[in-house]
Amino acid sequence: MKVDQCFWLYVLECENGSFYTGYTKNLAIRYYQHRQGKQSARYTRSFKPIKIAQCWRLFDTLGTALKVERFIKNQDRKTKLFCIENPEELKSRVSRNIGKELIIFPFDASRVEKESVKMD
């Protein structure tokens, strides 16, 4: 399996207090789409995102990105909050769950939000 791609995994905090989880190849563009309601998920068209709660960069395959996204989505709110507040913990939790060591790093969400705002 060739690892030559970078994906973003992200958790958005929405206006109703819920979390939305997704993956993408370009988070600044995807966050802009979510905020504008264009090409965004039905959920974020109904409940607009107010910020990127946390994001990670994953260097792996699309299949692994989908597994990590599914892992985050399947967690309860308490666990999602823990991963948001302790982003380095996601790596060990997911690695144990899928049985594979990951190359995944937390990233400063405010930097991505600033890039996204430039698109307005």
PDB file of C-alpha atoms in Angstrom, residues 57-113:
ATOM      1  CA  ARG A  57      -3.198  15.915   9.060  1.00  0.00           C
ATOM      2  CA  LEU A  58      -3.038  12.256   8.076  1.00  0.00           C
ATOM      3  CA  PHE A  59      -0.391  10.911   5.719  1.00  0.00           C
ATOM      4  CA  ASP A  60      -1.835   7.677   4.408  1.00  0.00           C
ATOM      5  CA  THR A  61      -4.369   6.297   1.950  1.00  0.00           C
ATOM      6  CA  LEU A  62      -7.962   7.325   1.302  1.00  0.00           C
ATOM      7  CA  GLY A  63      -9.111   4.073   2.912  1.00  0.00           C
ATOM      8  CA  THR A  64      -7.311   4.929   6.134  1.00  0.00           C
ATOM      9  CA  ALA A  65      -8.727   8.479   6.098  1.00  0.00           C
ATOM     10  CA  LEU A  66     -12.224   6.996   5.833  1.00  0.00           C
ATOM     11  CA  LYS A  67     -11.517   4.619   8.745  1.00  0.00           C
ATOM     12  CA  VAL A  68     -10.301   7.471  10.953  1.00  0.00           C
ATOM     13  CA  GLU A  69     -13.324   9.595  10.021  1.00  0.00           C
ATOM     14  CA  ARG A  70     -15.659   6.700  10.855  1.00  0.00           C
ATOM     15  CA  PHE A  71     -13.833   6.120  14.153  1.00  0.00           C
ATOM     16  CA  ILE A  72     -14.317   9.757  15.207  1.00  0.00           C
ATOM     17  CA  LYS A  73     -17.958   9.831  14.074  1.00  0.00           C
ATOM     18  CA  ASN A  74     -18.734   6.714  16.116  1.00  0.00           C
ATOM     19  CA  GLN A  75     -17.449   8.204  19.387  1.00  0.00           C
ATOM     20  CA  ASP A  76     -19.767   9.674  21.976  1.00  0.00           C
ATOM     21  CA  ARG A  77     -19.677  13.396  22.734  1.00  0.00           C
ATOM     22  CA  LYS A  78     -17.475  12.938  25.811  1.00  0.00           C
ATOM     23  CA  THR A  79     -14.814  11.078  23.816  1.00  0.00           C
ATOM     24  CA  LYS A  80     -14.960  13.613  20.977  1.00  0.00           C
ATOM     25  CA  LEU A  81     -14.438  16.418  23.510  1.00  0.00           C
ATOM     26  CA  PHE A  82     -11.474  14.517  24.951  1.00  0.00           C
ATOM     27  CA  CYS A  83      -9.889  14.193  21.488  1.00  0.00           C
ATOM     28  CA  ILE A  84     -10.557  17.867  20.751  1.00  0.00           C
ATOM     29  CA  GLU A  85      -8.927  18.941  24.016  1.00  0.00           C
ATOM     30  CA  ASN A  86      -6.117  16.353  23.717  1.00  0.00           C
ATOM     31  CA  PRO A  87      -5.568  16.061  19.950  1.00  0.00           C
ATOM     32  CA  GLU A  88      -2.396  13.988  20.270  1.00  0.00           C
ATOM     33  CA  GLU A  89      -4.486  11.192  21.845  1.00  0.00           C
ATOM     34  CA  LEU A  90      -6.365  10.473  18.614  1.00  0.00           C
ATOM     35  CA  LYS A  91      -3.346   8.712  17.104  1.00  0.00           C
ATOM     36  CA  SER A  92      -3.075   6.032  19.792  1.00  0.00           C
ATOM     37  CA  ARG A  93      -6.847   5.510  20.039  1.00  0.00           C
ATOM     38  CA  VAL A  94      -7.304   5.038  16.296  1.00  0.00           C
ATOM     39  CA  SER A  95      -4.106   3.003  15.872  1.00  0.00           C
ATOM     40  CA  ARG A  96      -5.340   0.537  18.508  1.00  0.00           C
ATOM     41  CA  ASN A  97      -8.784   0.412  16.918  1.00  0.00           C
ATOM     42  CA  ILE A  98      -7.678  -0.257  13.343  1.00  0.00           C
ATOM     43  CA  GLY A  99      -4.509  -2.169  14.212  1.00  0.00           C
ATOM     44  CA  LYS A 100      -2.181   0.082  12.266  1.00  0.00           C
ATOM     45  CA  GLU A 101       0.383   2.705  13.261  1.00  0.00           C
ATOM     46  CA  LEU A 102      -0.652   6.078  11.824  1.00  0.00           C
ATOM     47  CA  ILE A 103       1.201   9.144  10.652  1.00  0.00           C
ATOM     48  CA  ILE A 104      -1.261  11.722  11.979  1.00  0.00           C
ATOM     49  CA  PHE A 105      -0.579  15.102  13.547  1.00  0.00           C
ATOM     50  CA  PRO A 106      -2.777  17.727  15.198  1.00  0.00           C
ATOM     51  CA  PHE A 107      -2.779  21.052  13.369  1.00  0.00           C
ATOM     52  CA  ASP A 108      -3.564  24.603  14.489  1.00  0.00           C
ATOM     53  CA  ALA A 109      -7.198  25.083  13.465  1.00  0.00           C
ATOM     54  CA  SER A 110      -6.957  28.879  13.707  1.00  0.00           C
ATOM     55  CA  ARG A 111      -4.419  28.890  10.853  1.00  0.00           C
ATOM     56  CA  VAL A 112      -6.873  27.005   8.634  1.00  0.00           C
ATOM     57  CA  GLU A 113      -9.740  29.312   9.611  1.00  0.00           C
TER      58      GLU A 113
END
